[in-house]
Coordinates of C-alpha atoms in Angstrom, one line a residue:
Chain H
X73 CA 117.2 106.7 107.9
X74 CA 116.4 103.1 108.7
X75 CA 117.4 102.1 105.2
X76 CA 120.6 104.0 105.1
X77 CA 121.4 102.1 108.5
X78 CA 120.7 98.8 107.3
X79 CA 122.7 99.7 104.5
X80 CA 125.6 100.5 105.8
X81 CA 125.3 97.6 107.8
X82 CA 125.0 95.5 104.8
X83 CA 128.3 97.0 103.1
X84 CA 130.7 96.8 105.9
X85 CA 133.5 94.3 106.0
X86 CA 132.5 91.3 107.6
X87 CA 134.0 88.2 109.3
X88 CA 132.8 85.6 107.6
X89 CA 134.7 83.4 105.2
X90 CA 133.5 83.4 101.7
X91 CA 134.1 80.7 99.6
X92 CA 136.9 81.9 97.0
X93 CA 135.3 82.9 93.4
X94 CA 137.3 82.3 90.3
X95 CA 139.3 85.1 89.2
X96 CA 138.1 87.4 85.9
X97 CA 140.9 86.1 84.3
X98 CA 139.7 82.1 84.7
X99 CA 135.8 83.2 83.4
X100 CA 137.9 84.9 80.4
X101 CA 139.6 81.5 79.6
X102 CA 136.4 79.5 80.1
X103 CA 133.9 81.8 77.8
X104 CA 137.6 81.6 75.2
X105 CA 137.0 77.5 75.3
X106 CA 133.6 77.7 75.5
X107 CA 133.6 80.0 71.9
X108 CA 136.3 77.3 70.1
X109 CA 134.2 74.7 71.0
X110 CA 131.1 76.0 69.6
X111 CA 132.6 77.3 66.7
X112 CA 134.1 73.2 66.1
X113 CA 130.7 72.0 66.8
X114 CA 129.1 74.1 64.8
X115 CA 131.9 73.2 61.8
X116 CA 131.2 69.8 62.7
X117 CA 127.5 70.3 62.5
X118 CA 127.9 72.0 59.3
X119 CA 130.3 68.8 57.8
X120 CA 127.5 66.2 58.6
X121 CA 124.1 68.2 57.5
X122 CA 126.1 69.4 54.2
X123 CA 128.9 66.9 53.4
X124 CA 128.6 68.0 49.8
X125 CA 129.3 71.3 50.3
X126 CA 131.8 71.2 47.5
X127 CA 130.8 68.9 45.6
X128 CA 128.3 70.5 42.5
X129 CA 126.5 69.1 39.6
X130 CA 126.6 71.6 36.8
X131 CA 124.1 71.0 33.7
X132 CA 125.0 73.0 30.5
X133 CA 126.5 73.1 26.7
X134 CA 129.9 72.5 26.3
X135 CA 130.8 76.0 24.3
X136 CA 134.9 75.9 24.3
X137 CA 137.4 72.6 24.8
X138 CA 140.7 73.1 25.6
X139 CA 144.1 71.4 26.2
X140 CA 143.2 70.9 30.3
X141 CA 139.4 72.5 30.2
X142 CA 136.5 72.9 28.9
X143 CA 133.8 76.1 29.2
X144 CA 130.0 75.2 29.8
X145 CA 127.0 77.3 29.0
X146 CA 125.2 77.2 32.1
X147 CA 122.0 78.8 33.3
X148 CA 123.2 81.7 31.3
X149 CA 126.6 81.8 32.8
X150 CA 129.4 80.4 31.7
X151 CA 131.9 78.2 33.4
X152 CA 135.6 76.5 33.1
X153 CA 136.3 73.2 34.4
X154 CA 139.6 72.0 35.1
X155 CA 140.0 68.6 33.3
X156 CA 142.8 65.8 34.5
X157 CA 143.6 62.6 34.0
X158 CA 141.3 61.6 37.2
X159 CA 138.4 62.6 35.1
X160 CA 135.6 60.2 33.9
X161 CA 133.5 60.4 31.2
X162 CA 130.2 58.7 30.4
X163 CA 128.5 58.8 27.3
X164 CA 124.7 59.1 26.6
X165 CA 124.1 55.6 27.2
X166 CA 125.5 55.7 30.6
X167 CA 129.0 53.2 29.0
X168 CA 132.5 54.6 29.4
X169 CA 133.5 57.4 27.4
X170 CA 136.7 58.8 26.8
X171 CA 137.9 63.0 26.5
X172 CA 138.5 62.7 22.9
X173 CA 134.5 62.2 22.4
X174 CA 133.7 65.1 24.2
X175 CA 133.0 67.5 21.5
X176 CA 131.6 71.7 21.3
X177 CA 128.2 71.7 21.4
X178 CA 127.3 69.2 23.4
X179 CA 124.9 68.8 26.4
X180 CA 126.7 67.5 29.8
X181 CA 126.0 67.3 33.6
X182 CA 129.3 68.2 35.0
X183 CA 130.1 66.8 38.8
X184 CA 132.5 68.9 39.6
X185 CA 134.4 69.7 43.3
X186 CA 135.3 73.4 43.5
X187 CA 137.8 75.0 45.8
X188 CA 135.9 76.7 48.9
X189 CA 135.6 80.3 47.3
X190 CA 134.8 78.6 44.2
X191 CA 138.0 80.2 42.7
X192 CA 138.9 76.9 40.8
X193 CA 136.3 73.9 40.1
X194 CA 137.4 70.4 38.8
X195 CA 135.9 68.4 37.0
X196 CA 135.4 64.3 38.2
X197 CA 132.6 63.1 35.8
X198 CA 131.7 64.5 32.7
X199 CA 127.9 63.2 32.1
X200 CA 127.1 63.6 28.3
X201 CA 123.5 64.4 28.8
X202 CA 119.9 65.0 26.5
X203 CA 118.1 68.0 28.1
X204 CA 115.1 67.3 26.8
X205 CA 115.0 64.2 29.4
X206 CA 116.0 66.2 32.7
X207 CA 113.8 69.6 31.3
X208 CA 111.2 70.3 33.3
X209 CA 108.3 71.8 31.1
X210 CA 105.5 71.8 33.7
X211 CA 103.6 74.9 33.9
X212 CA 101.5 76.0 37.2
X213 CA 98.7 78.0 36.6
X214 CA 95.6 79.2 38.9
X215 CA 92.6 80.2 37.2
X216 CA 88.5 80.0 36.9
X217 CA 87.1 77.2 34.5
X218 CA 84.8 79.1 31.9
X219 CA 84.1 76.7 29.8
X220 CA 84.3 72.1 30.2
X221 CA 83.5 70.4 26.6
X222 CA 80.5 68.1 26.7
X223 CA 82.0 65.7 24.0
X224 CA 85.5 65.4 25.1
X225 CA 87.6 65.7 28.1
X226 CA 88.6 69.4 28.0
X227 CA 87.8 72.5 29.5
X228 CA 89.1 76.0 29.2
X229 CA 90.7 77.8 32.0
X230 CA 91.4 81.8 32.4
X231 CA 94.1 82.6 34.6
X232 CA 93.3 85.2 37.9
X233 CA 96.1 87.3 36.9
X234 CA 95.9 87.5 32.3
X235 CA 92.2 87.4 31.3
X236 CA 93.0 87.6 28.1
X237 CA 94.7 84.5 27.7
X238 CA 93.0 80.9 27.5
X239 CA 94.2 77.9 28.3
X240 CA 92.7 74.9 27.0
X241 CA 93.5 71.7 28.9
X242 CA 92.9 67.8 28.4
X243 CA 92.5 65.4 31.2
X244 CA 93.2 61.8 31.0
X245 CA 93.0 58.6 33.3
X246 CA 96.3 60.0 34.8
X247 CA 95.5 63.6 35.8
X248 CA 94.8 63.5 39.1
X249 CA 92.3 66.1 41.1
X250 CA 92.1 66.7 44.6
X251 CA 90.4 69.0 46.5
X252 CA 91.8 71.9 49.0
X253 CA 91.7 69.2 51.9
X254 CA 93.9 66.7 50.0
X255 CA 91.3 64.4 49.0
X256 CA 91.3 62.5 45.5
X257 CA 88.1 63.6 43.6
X258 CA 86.9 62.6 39.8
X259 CA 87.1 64.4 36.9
X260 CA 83.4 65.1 36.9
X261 CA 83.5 67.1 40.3
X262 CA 85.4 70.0 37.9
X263 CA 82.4 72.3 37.1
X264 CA 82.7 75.6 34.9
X265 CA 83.6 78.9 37.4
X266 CA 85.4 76.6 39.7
X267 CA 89.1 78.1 40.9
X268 CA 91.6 75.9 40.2
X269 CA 95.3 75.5 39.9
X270 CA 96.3 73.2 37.3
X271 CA 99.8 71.6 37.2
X272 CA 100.3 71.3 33.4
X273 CA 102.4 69.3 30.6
X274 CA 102.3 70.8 26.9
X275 CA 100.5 67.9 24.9
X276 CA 102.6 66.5 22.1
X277 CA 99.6 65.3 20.4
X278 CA 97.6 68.9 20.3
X279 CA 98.7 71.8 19.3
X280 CA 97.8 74.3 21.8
X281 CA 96.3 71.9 24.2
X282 CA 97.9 71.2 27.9
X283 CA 97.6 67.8 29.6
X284 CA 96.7 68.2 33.2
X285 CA 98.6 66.3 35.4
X286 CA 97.5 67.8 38.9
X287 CA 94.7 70.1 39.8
X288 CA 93.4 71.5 43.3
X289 CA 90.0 72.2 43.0
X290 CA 89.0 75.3 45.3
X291 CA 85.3 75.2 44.8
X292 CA 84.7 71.4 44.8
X293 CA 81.6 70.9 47.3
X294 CA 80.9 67.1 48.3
X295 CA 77.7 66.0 46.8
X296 CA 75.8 62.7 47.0
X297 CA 76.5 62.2 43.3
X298 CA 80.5 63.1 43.2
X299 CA 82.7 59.9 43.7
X300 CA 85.7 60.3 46.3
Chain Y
X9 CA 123.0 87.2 109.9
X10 CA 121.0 90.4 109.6
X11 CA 123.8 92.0 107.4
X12 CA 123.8 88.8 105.1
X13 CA 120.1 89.7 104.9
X14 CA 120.0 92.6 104.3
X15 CA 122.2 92.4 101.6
X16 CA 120.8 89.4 99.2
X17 CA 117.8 91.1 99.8
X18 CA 119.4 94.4 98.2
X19 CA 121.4 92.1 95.7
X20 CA 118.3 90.1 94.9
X21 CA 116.6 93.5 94.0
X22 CA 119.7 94.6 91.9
X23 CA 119.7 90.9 89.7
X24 CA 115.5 91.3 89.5
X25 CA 115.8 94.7 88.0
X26 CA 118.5 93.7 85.7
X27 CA 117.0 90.1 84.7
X28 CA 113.5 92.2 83.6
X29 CA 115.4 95.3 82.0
X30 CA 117.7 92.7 79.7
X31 CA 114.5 90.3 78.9
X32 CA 112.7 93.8 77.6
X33 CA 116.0 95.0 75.7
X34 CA 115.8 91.7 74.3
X35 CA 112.5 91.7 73.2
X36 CA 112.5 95.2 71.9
X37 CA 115.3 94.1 69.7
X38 CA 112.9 91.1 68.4
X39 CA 110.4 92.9 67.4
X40 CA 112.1 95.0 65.2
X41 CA 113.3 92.6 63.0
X42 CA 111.4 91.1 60.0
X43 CA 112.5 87.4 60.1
X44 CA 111.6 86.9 56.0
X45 CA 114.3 89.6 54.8
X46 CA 117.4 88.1 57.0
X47 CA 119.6 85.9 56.1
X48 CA 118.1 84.4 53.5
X49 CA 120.4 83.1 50.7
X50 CA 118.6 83.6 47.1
X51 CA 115.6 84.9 46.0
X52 CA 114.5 84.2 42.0
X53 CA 110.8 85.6 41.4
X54 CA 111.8 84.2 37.8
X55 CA 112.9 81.2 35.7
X56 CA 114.1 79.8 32.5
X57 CA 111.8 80.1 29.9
X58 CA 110.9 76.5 28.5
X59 CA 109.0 75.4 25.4
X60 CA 104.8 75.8 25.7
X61 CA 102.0 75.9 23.6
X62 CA 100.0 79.5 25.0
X63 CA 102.0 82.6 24.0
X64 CA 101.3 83.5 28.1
X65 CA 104.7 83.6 29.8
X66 CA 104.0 82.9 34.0
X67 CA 107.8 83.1 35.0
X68 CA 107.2 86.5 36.3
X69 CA 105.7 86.9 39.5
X70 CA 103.2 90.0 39.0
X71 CA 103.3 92.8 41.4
X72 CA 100.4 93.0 44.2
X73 CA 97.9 95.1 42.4
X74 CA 97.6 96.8 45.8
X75 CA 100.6 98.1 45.1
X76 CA 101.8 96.9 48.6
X77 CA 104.4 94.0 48.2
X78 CA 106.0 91.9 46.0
X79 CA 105.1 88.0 46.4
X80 CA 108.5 86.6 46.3
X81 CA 109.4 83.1 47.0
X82 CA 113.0 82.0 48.4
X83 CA 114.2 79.1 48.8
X84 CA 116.6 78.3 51.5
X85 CA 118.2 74.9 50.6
X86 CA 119.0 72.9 49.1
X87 CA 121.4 75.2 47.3
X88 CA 121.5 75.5 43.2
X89 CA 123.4 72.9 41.8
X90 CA 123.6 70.4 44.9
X91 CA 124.5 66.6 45.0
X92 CA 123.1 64.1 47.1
X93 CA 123.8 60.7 47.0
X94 CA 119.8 60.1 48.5
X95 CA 116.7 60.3 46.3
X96 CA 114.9 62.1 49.1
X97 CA 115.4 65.2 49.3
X98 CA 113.5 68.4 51.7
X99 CA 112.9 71.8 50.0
X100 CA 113.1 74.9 52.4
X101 CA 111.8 78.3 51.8
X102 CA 110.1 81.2 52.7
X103 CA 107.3 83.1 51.2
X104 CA 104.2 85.0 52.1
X105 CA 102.2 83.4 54.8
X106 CA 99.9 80.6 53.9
X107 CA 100.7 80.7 50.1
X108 CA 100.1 77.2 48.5
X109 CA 103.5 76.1 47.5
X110 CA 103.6 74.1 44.5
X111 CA 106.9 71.8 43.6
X112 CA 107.4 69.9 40.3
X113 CA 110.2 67.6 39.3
X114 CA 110.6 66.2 35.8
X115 CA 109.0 63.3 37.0
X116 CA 107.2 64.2 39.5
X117 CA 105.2 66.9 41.7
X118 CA 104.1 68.0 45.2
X119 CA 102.1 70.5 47.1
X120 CA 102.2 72.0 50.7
X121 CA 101.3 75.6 52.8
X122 CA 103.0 77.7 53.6
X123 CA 102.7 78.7 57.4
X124 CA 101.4 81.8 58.7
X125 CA 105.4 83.2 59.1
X126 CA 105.8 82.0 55.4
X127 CA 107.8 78.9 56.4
X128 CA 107.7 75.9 54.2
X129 CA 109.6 72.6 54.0
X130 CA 108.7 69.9 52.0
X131 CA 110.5 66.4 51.1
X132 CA 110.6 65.4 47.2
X133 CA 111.8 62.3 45.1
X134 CA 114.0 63.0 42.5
X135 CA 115.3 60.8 39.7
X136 CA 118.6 59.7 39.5
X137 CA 120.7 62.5 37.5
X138 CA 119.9 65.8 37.0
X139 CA 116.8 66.7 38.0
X140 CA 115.7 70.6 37.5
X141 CA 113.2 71.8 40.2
X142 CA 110.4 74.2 39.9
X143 CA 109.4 75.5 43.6
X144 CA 106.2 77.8 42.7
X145 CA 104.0 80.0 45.5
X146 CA 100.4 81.2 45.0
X147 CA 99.5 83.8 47.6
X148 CA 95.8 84.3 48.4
X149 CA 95.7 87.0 45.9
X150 CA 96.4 84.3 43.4
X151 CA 99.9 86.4 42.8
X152 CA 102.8 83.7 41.4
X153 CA 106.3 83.5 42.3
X154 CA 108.8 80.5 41.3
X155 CA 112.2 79.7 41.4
X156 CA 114.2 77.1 40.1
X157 CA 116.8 74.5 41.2
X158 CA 118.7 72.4 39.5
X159 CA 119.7 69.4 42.1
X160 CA 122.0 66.0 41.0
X161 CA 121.0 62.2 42.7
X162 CA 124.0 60.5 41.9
X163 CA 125.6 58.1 44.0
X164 CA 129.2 57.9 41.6
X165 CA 131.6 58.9 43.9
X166 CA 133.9 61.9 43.2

């Protein structure tokens, strides 16, 4: 009863002068500005973290020329570059080239800037280009070493996941091994059923041989004898 | 005066109640959503084969012989086929939690962690040019996943 007084109290009109609050229609407007101007900042934002938004560099094998394009292989998709008179060309020596050397079958880094649905790309610098140079060939692999060769620097790994396949990898002055915590260890720390994972290069001079050229060391255990 | 009190303490009651029913809505909402799977842009648990001496292919991630997940890796950005006119770059991605992340260049290669929400972020070098970038994840089932990225360092201006 009380409550219901106090209540009714509380509701009823009163003398006092309240200071005038902005209409519905004002907050509207403000919350409409306040949306346009995040939306700008955020376009803004979007402008300076990603200026080269369309701007691409597309590697592939030139498969078709014509009068005003030319078709790339690419990542197995194809893809037509407009060509104009703006266009550069540089040849495999990084000198000026010209668009009477560009020929079918060969190997270019196109920069391109495409339109922003990507409707219509076109092409500013045609990069002749050996993809041999910018492959990347590395293989990662995690594994247990069975077996480390007493006369020469190689040991056999078997990956966790195919245990029927061997790997047999060489290590030279350059292959670097570190343990979990980062630190650089020697080559003689790597002891047979240590886990590893071994950053690999096929090795030109070995058939069937990789060439280590990072491995983490799971199971390396600091001992008076191992060198840091 | 009594009025006026009476009323912010009624009104103070109403904004209470409506303050801690929102911040629970709100939190209710959170939980149900699974931060890896949204908005992520690409997702490659393969890449192109390339030239190697063992006839073992590791471009496919194998399943969780649990049977459970996937271990996927995504990366976040840079996007395929990017240009930057700075040799320093920063991979972003997400996998599972605390997988080691592995990332070669032609040149060049670097390793991180993933955190315990599968976050990773790590800055490279690349070498003027095309450079194609191999992003891989080990979880702690030693499953693999990789993805690869072709980014361009050129400073030519186009």
């Amino acid at each position: 009863m009380i409550l219901l007084g106090l209540l009714a109290l509380a509701i009823s009109p009163t003398p006092t002068i309240s200071p005038p609050s902005p209409t519905p229609t004002t907050n509207d407007e403000i919350q409409k500005i306040r949306e346009v101007v995040q939306q700008k900042v955020k376009e803004k934002l979007k402008q300076i973290t990603n200026p080269s938004s369309s701007k691409k560099g597309i590697v592939g094998k030139i498969i078709q020329i014509d009068n005003s394009q030319i078709t790339l292989e690419s990542q197995n998709t194809t893809k037509t570059i407009s060509i104009d008179d703006s266009t550069t060309y540089v040849d495999l020596n990084r000198n000026k080239s010209s668009w009477d050397k560009i020929k079918i079958g060969q190997d270019v880094l196109a920069l391109v800037v495409s339109d922003n649905d990507d409707s219509k790309v076109y092409g500013k610098r045609i990069v002749i280009t050996d993809t041999k140079s910018i492959a990347n060939n590395k293989t990662v692999v995690i594994g247990k070493i069975v077996d480390i060769s007493t006369t020469s620097p190689i040991f056999t790994l078997i990956p966790s996941k195919n245990k029927n396949t061997l790997f047999q990898i060489k290590t030279d002055t350059k292959s670097e091994i570190y343990s979990p915590q980062n630190q650089k260890i020697n080559t003689s720390a790597l002891k047979s059923g240590h886990k590893i994972i071994a950053i690999l290069t096929p090795d030109t001079k070995m058939n069937k041989t990789y060439l280590a050229q990072k491995i983490i060391d799971f199971d390396f255990s600091p001992s008076p004898t191992s060198k840091p | 005066m009594f009025k006026e009190l009476i009323l912010a303490i009624i009104l103070g009651g109403l904004l209470g109640f409506g303050i801690t029913g929102g911040y629970l809505a709100v939190k209710k909402d959170k939980t149900k959503t699974n931060p890896i799977t949204e908005n992520k842009m690409v997702t490659v648990s393969s890449i192109p084969t390339h030239q190697a001496p063992s006839p073992t292919s590791f471009q496919k991630s194998p399943d969780n012989e649990k049977g459970t997940t996937k271990h996927q890796i995504t990366i976040d950005s840079p996007e395929n086929e990017s240009v930057f006119s700075n040799s320093l770059i920063t991979i972003k991605g997400v996998t599972s939690a605390e997988s080691q992340i592995i990332i070669t260049t032609p040149s060049k290669n670097f390793t991180t962690m993933a955190d315990k929400a599968g976050n990773f972020s790590q800055e490279i070098e690349i070498d003027s040019g095309a450079n194609f970038i191999q992003i891989t994840s080990i979880d702690s089932d030693d499953n693999q996943a990789s993805s690869l990225l072709l980014v361009t360092y050129s400073t030519a201006k186009f």
